Amino acid sequence: MVRHFRTRTYAAVAGAVTLTMLAAACSSSSTSGSHNTGPQQLTAGWQGLNPGTGAPQRGGTLNMVGISDVDYMDYDVGYYTTDFQVSRLTVRQLYSWPAIPGHNTVASPDLATALPVISNNGLKETVTIRSGVMWNTSPPRAVTAADVVRGIKRACNPSPVSFGGMADFEATIEGLSSFCTGYPSAAATNAAALKSYVEGHNVSGITTAGNTITFTLTKPAPWLVGAMTLSPFSAVPIEAENALPGTPGVYNHMYSDGPYQQVSYTPKKEIKFTRNPVWNASTDPLRKAYVDAINVDETGNQTTIYQQMPTGSPSLGMSFDALVPPADTPNLLNQIKSGSHNVNLGATYSSNPYLVFNTVSPNDGNALAKAEVRQALSYGIERSQLQKVLGGAIVNPALTHILPTGIDGSQGVPGNYNPYPYDQAKAKSMLTAAGFTASHPLQIKFLYRSDSQGSTAIFNNVVTQLGALASVKVTGVPTNTSDFYGKYLQVPNSSGSPSPAYKGTWDMASAGWGPDWYGNSAVSFFNPLFSSPGGFPANGGSNFGYFQSTTVDNLINQALSQTTEDQADKFWAQADQAVMQGAAIYPITSQLQLMTHAPYVHNAVFMTQWQNFDPANVWLSQPGSS
């Protein structure tokens, strides 16, 4: 979950590496002006922009095909790359991302008129909502500051569907933690109780006056504008509270304040959008909305998607969530070298995929609760083999610790830092010391997505590598992409209903993570993934393996207490190494994402946030002309 990418995010990304493109992309028609113009470099960029010539054409239907669904069809609880991609069309946040090459990771005003006004030594941030943004209700009504505050309050609701990244910012806004923990238990199952609490209780650190919202903070947070790009900072209409989040009562009656409106949604089958008649382009600085309609088919086949896309068929302009397979990497890289405008190699700033160890698994006498066992498994895995099965080192550069290059704090980790170089003998010795031998092997249940070639390849390779130790036996726990996070990794744990992690349903899994924003976003790795207890799934985090370390918690708190980013970065670098010493995860790569589109798709800006081109800004020339 990447968003992310979390992204949100390997579920979307992993589905990506499962597809096959068998035909070379062709150049588009001469009228679109997007013929290849010469060789390009194999570095992350916007090679697939395909800008066309002349004025962009308005109209037409963009057909997208994928293999899976959003996590939650809702306003303010999505925390998955496909959730972000869909909300881009219909839901607006205080800040979001411009579809501008070279600037697409700079948080920019969306509902807000400008960046926050900082006062009181950094303890107050005030945002003004732009006028003229409308809900497509009947009759239409204006989006208000109260709608945004509703989104923040509703996001941490106690129902099974809440926002997974609250740990990023919850403790930073005064009173928000106490508001979130103050929900009555009835709100978990009763929409009326949830609505009553949201509408009847305030967050002490969030106040409104007319079109302004003021956030009072517990400590200065120069990174907070990045957090304001997330789902909870979306406007949410009061009608959303007529049903529990993520249920049919919400997603069958959704209103839009974006350029498109949802006209139908059949989970795991299709989503259809048409133009929102009350959207005004002058009130939206981030979405051009060139096409009139967008159809999403979620029942595609991974192989045929990439066979069909380069043919120029009007039924398939872009992938929805299905990315390019490792086997097709050489062909697509060669197309980029040759100057194709239909193939893109984009930066993700992610840790994707990585292997998660379930530290609360009761299996084998709670073996994975011991750092020494997790360390032994880490020594027994050769990263280069995993890079190879994912498509090679060019698109999968090695990542040996937590923070990828490009995230502040990563520069403080030694350049040659690799705490677990492949050492089969050491792995065997440590496992023997822990009591695991060929006659008494450690039994590992590996959770993976069987509908993803990439996830399946990782599983198969780990089976082989750890099996070679003789003292480890790995068996698979297959699931599909849609259920991977929602039914296995982000399930709340309670005394009466233990989560799959506590049940020992899985011991290891291949997940993925991207920053919730960019640059000064180390907090969006450490708070959700490695803090305790705030990062646990039950607490709105994504600490899937329930890793706990007092040392790591202290370093996170110290980083968040610094008054400058430079000072904070030193503590983030220390936290990075402390997590690795505890062997919470085994990082593999900070992936560069290959992505393609049909030749008649133009202005295809690769967006790191959902690892796809931005459907809200593409325009179409006549399809079928390549």
Coordinates of C-alpha atoms in Angstrom, one line a residue, residues 80-390:
Y80 CA -3.9 2.1 -1.8
T81 CA -2.6 3.2 -5.2
T82 CA -5.8 2.3 -7.0
D83 CA -7.8 4.1 -4.4
F84 CA -5.8 7.2 -5.0
Q85 CA -6.1 6.8 -8.8
V86 CA -9.9 6.7 -8.6
S87 CA -10.2 9.5 -6.0
R88 CA -8.2 11.7 -8.4
L89 CA -11.3 11.7 -10.6
T90 CA -14.0 12.4 -8.1
V91 CA -12.7 13.6 -4.8
R92 CA -10.5 16.6 -4.0
Q93 CA -8.0 17.0 -1.1
L94 CA -6.6 20.2 0.4
Y95 CA -3.4 19.5 -1.6
S96 CA -2.6 17.1 -4.3
W97 CA -0.1 16.5 -7.1
P98 CA 0.3 18.4 -10.4
A99 CA 0.6 16.4 -13.6
I100 CA 3.6 18.3 -14.6
P101 CA 6.8 16.4 -15.5
G102 CA 9.6 17.3 -13.0
H103 CA 7.1 18.8 -10.5
N104 CA 4.7 15.9 -9.9
T105 CA 6.0 15.2 -6.4
V106 CA 5.5 18.7 -5.2
A107 CA 2.4 19.0 -3.0
S108 CA 0.3 21.8 -4.6
P109 CA -3.0 23.5 -3.7
D110 CA -6.1 21.6 -4.8
L111 CA -9.1 22.6 -2.6
A112 CA -6.8 25.0 -0.9
T113 CA -6.0 28.4 -2.5
A114 CA -2.3 28.4 -1.4
L115 CA 0.2 26.7 0.8
P116 CA -0.6 26.9 4.6
V117 CA 0.1 30.1 6.4
I118 CA 2.4 29.3 9.3
S119 CA 2.2 31.2 12.6
N120 CA 2.9 30.9 16.4
N121 CA 6.4 29.5 15.8
G122 CA 5.2 26.7 13.6
L123 CA 2.4 25.6 15.9
K124 CA -0.4 26.9 13.8
E125 CA -1.1 26.2 10.1
T126 CA -4.0 27.9 8.4
V127 CA -5.5 26.9 5.1
T128 CA -8.1 28.7 3.0
I129 CA -10.6 26.8 0.9
R130 CA -11.2 28.1 -2.6
S131 CA -14.7 29.3 -3.6
G132 CA -16.8 27.9 -6.4
V133 CA -16.1 24.1 -5.8
M134 CA -19.4 22.3 -5.9
W135 CA -20.9 19.0 -4.9
N136 CA -23.0 17.4 -7.6
T137 CA -25.9 17.1 -5.2
S138 CA -29.5 18.0 -6.2
P139 CA -29.4 20.9 -6.1
P140 CA -25.7 21.5 -6.2
R141 CA -24.1 23.0 -3.1
A142 CA -20.7 24.5 -2.3
V143 CA -17.9 22.5 -0.7
T144 CA -17.1 24.0 2.7
A145 CA -14.3 23.9 5.3
A146 CA -16.7 21.8 7.4
D147 CA -16.7 19.1 4.7
V148 CA -12.9 18.9 5.0
V149 CA -13.0 18.7 8.8
R150 CA -15.6 15.9 8.5
G151 CA -13.2 13.9 6.3
I152 CA -10.4 14.1 8.9
K153 CA -12.7 13.1 11.8
R154 CA -14.4 10.3 9.8
A155 CA -11.1 8.8 8.6
C156 CA -10.2 7.4 12.0
N157 CA -13.6 5.8 12.7
P158 CA -13.6 2.4 14.5
S159 CA -15.5 0.4 11.8
P160 CA -13.5 -2.2 9.8
V161 CA -12.9 0.5 7.1
S162 CA -10.7 3.4 8.4
F163 CA -7.7 5.2 7.0
G164 CA -4.5 3.1 7.4
G165 CA -2.1 6.1 7.6
M166 CA -3.4 8.0 10.7
A167 CA -0.1 7.3 12.4
D168 CA 1.5 9.8 10.0
F169 CA -0.1 12.8 11.5
E170 CA -2.6 11.9 14.2
A171 CA -0.4 12.8 17.2
T172 CA 0.7 16.0 15.5
I173 CA -2.7 17.8 15.4
E174 CA -3.7 18.8 18.9
G175 CA -6.7 16.8 20.1
L176 CA -6.9 14.4 17.1
S177 CA -5.7 11.3 19.0
S178 CA -8.2 11.8 21.8
F179 CA -11.0 12.4 19.3
C180 CA -10.1 9.2 17.5
T181 CA -9.9 7.1 20.6
G182 CA -13.2 8.7 21.9
Y183 CA -15.4 7.1 19.3
P184 CA -18.1 5.0 21.1
S185 CA -17.9 1.3 20.4
A186 CA -21.3 1.4 18.7
A187 CA -19.8 3.5 15.9
A188 CA -18.0 0.5 14.7
T189 CA -21.2 -1.1 13.5
N190 CA -23.9 1.6 13.6
A191 CA -23.8 4.4 11.0
A192 CA -26.1 6.6 13.1
A193 CA -23.8 6.3 16.1
L194 CA -20.8 7.2 13.9
K195 CA -22.6 10.2 12.5
S196 CA -23.7 11.4 15.8
Y197 CA -20.1 11.3 17.1
V198 CA -18.5 13.0 14.1
E199 CA -21.1 15.8 13.9
G200 CA -21.4 16.2 17.7
H201 CA -17.7 16.3 18.7
N202 CA -14.9 18.5 17.7
V203 CA -11.1 18.2 17.5
S204 CA -9.6 20.8 19.8
G205 CA -6.8 21.5 17.3
I206 CA -9.0 22.0 14.3
T207 CA -11.1 25.2 14.0
T208 CA -12.9 26.9 11.1
A209 CA -13.9 30.4 10.3
G210 CA -15.7 30.9 7.0
N211 CA -13.5 29.4 4.3
T212 CA -10.5 28.9 6.6
I213 CA -9.3 25.9 8.6
T214 CA -6.7 26.4 11.3
F215 CA -4.7 23.4 12.6
T216 CA -3.0 23.8 16.0
L217 CA -0.1 21.4 16.3
T218 CA 1.6 19.7 19.2
K219 CA 4.9 20.4 17.7
P220 CA 6.1 22.2 14.5
A221 CA 5.6 19.9 11.5
P222 CA 7.1 21.4 8.3
W223 CA 6.1 18.2 6.5
L224 CA 2.4 18.5 7.3
V225 CA 1.5 20.0 3.9
G226 CA 2.6 16.6 2.4
A227 CA 0.3 14.8 4.8
M228 CA -2.5 17.1 3.6
T229 CA -2.4 15.3 0.2
L230 CA -3.8 12.2 1.9
S231 CA -7.4 10.8 1.8
P232 CA -8.4 12.2 5.3
F233 CA -7.9 15.7 4.0
S234 CA -10.6 15.3 1.4
A235 CA -13.9 17.0 1.4
V236 CA -16.6 14.6 2.5
P237 CA -20.3 15.4 2.1
I238 CA -22.6 14.8 5.1
E239 CA -24.5 12.1 3.1
A240 CA -21.5 9.8 3.4
E241 CA -22.5 9.3 7.1
N242 CA -25.7 7.6 6.2
A243 CA -23.9 4.3 6.0
L244 CA -20.7 2.8 7.4
P245 CA -17.6 3.6 5.4
G246 CA -16.7 1.4 2.5
T247 CA -20.2 -0.2 2.3
P248 CA -22.7 -0.2 -0.5
G249 CA -24.7 2.5 1.3
V250 CA -21.8 4.9 0.6
Y251 CA -20.3 3.7 -2.7
N252 CA -23.7 3.4 -4.4
H253 CA -24.6 7.0 -3.6
M254 CA -21.3 8.9 -3.9
Y255 CA -21.2 12.6 -4.7
S256 CA -18.4 14.2 -6.6
D257 CA -16.6 17.5 -6.3
G258 CA -14.0 16.5 -9.0
P259 CA -14.3 16.6 -12.8
Y260 CA -15.9 13.2 -13.0
Q261 CA -18.8 11.5 -11.3
Q262 CA -19.2 7.8 -10.6
V263 CA -22.3 6.5 -12.5
S264 CA -21.9 2.8 -11.7
Y265 CA -19.6 0.6 -9.6
T266 CA -19.8 -3.2 -9.4
P267 CA -17.0 -4.4 -7.0
K268 CA -14.3 -6.4 -8.7
K269 CA -16.0 -6.0 -12.1
E270 CA -16.3 -2.4 -13.4
I271 CA -16.4 1.3 -12.6
K272 CA -17.8 3.9 -14.9
F273 CA -17.3 7.7 -14.8
T274 CA -18.9 10.5 -16.7
R275 CA -18.2 14.2 -16.6
N276 CA -19.4 16.0 -13.5
P277 CA -21.8 18.7 -14.9
V278 CA -21.1 21.1 -11.9
W279 CA -17.3 20.9 -12.1
N280 CA -15.7 24.2 -13.1
A281 CA -12.2 24.0 -14.6
S282 CA -11.4 27.5 -13.2
T283 CA -11.7 26.1 -9.7
D284 CA -9.4 23.1 -10.3
P285 CA -5.7 23.8 -10.9
L286 CA -4.6 20.2 -11.2
R287 CA -7.1 18.3 -13.5
K288 CA -7.7 19.2 -17.1
A289 CA -10.3 16.5 -17.6
Y290 CA -10.0 16.3 -21.4
V291 CA -11.9 13.0 -21.9
D292 CA -15.7 12.9 -21.4
A293 CA -15.9 9.5 -19.8
I294 CA -13.7 6.8 -18.2
N295 CA -14.6 3.1 -18.1
V296 CA -12.6 0.7 -15.9
D297 CA -12.9 -3.0 -16.6
E298 CA -11.5 -4.9 -13.6
T299 CA -11.8 -8.4 -15.1
G300 CA -8.9 -8.3 -17.5
N301 CA -6.3 -11.0 -18.1
Q302 CA -2.8 -9.9 -17.4
T303 CA -1.4 -11.3 -20.6
T304 CA -4.0 -10.1 -23.0
I305 CA -4.0 -6.6 -21.6
Y306 CA -0.5 -6.0 -22.7
Q307 CA -1.0 -7.8 -26.0
Q308 CA -3.9 -5.5 -26.9
M309 CA -2.7 -2.2 -25.6
P310 CA -0.1 -1.4 -28.3
T311 CA -2.5 -2.3 -31.1
G312 CA -4.4 1.0 -30.8
S313 CA -7.7 -0.7 -29.9
P314 CA -10.2 1.9 -28.6
S315 CA -11.3 -0.7 -25.9
L316 CA -7.9 -0.4 -24.1
G317 CA -6.1 2.9 -23.7
M318 CA -4.4 2.4 -20.3
S319 CA -4.0 -0.2 -17.7
F320 CA -5.9 0.3 -14.5
D321 CA -3.7 -1.6 -12.0
A322 CA -1.9 -4.2 -14.1
L323 CA 1.8 -3.3 -14.6
V324 CA 4.5 -4.8 -16.9
P325 CA 6.0 -8.3 -16.3
P326 CA 9.6 -9.0 -15.6
A327 CA 9.9 -11.1 -18.8
D328 CA 8.9 -8.1 -20.9
T329 CA 11.5 -5.8 -19.4
P330 CA 14.2 -6.1 -22.0
N331 CA 11.8 -5.4 -24.9
L332 CA 10.3 -2.4 -23.2
L333 CA 13.6 -0.9 -22.2
N334 CA 14.7 -1.3 -25.8
Q335 CA 11.6 0.6 -26.9
I336 CA 12.6 3.4 -24.6
K337 CA 16.1 3.4 -26.0
S338 CA 14.7 3.7 -29.5
G339 CA 12.6 6.7 -28.5
S340 CA 9.1 5.3 -28.0
H341 CA 6.6 7.7 -26.6
N342 CA 4.3 5.0 -25.3
V343 CA 6.6 3.4 -22.7
N344 CA 7.7 5.0 -19.5
L345 CA 10.3 4.3 -16.8
G346 CA 9.3 6.2 -13.7
A347 CA 10.7 6.7 -10.2
T348 CA 8.7 5.3 -7.3
Y349 CA 10.8 6.3 -4.3
S350 CA 9.5 3.1 -2.7
S351 CA 10.5 0.0 -1.0
N352 CA 8.8 -2.4 -3.3
P353 CA 8.6 -5.2 -2.8
Y354 CA 10.0 -6.1 0.6
L355 CA 9.6 -9.2 2.8
V356 CA 7.7 -8.8 6.1
F357 CA 8.3 -11.0 9.1
N358 CA 5.3 -11.7 11.3
T359 CA 6.8 -11.2 14.8
V360 CA 3.5 -12.2 16.6
S361 CA 3.0 -15.5 14.8
P362 CA 2.5 -18.3 17.3
N363 CA 4.0 -20.9 14.9
D364 CA 7.0 -22.9 15.9
G365 CA 7.0 -21.7 19.5
N366 CA 6.8 -18.0 18.5
A367 CA 10.1 -18.4 16.6
L368 CA 9.7 -15.2 14.5
A369 CA 9.4 -13.2 17.7
K370 CA 13.1 -13.7 18.1
A371 CA 15.3 -11.2 16.2
E372 CA 18.0 -13.9 15.8
V373 CA 15.6 -16.1 13.7
R374 CA 14.6 -13.2 11.5
Q375 CA 18.3 -12.2 11.1
A376 CA 19.1 -15.8 10.1
L377 CA 16.4 -15.8 7.4
S378 CA 17.8 -12.5 6.2
Y379 CA 21.3 -13.9 5.8
G380 CA 19.8 -16.9 3.9
I381 CA 18.3 -14.8 1.1
E382 CA 20.3 -13.6 -1.8
R383 CA 18.8 -10.2 -2.9
S384 CA 20.2 -10.4 -6.5
Q385 CA 18.1 -13.5 -7.2
L386 CA 15.0 -11.6 -6.2
Q387 CA 16.0 -8.7 -8.3
K388 CA 16.4 -11.0 -11.2
V389 CA 13.0 -12.7 -11.0
L390 CA 11.4 -9.2 -10.8

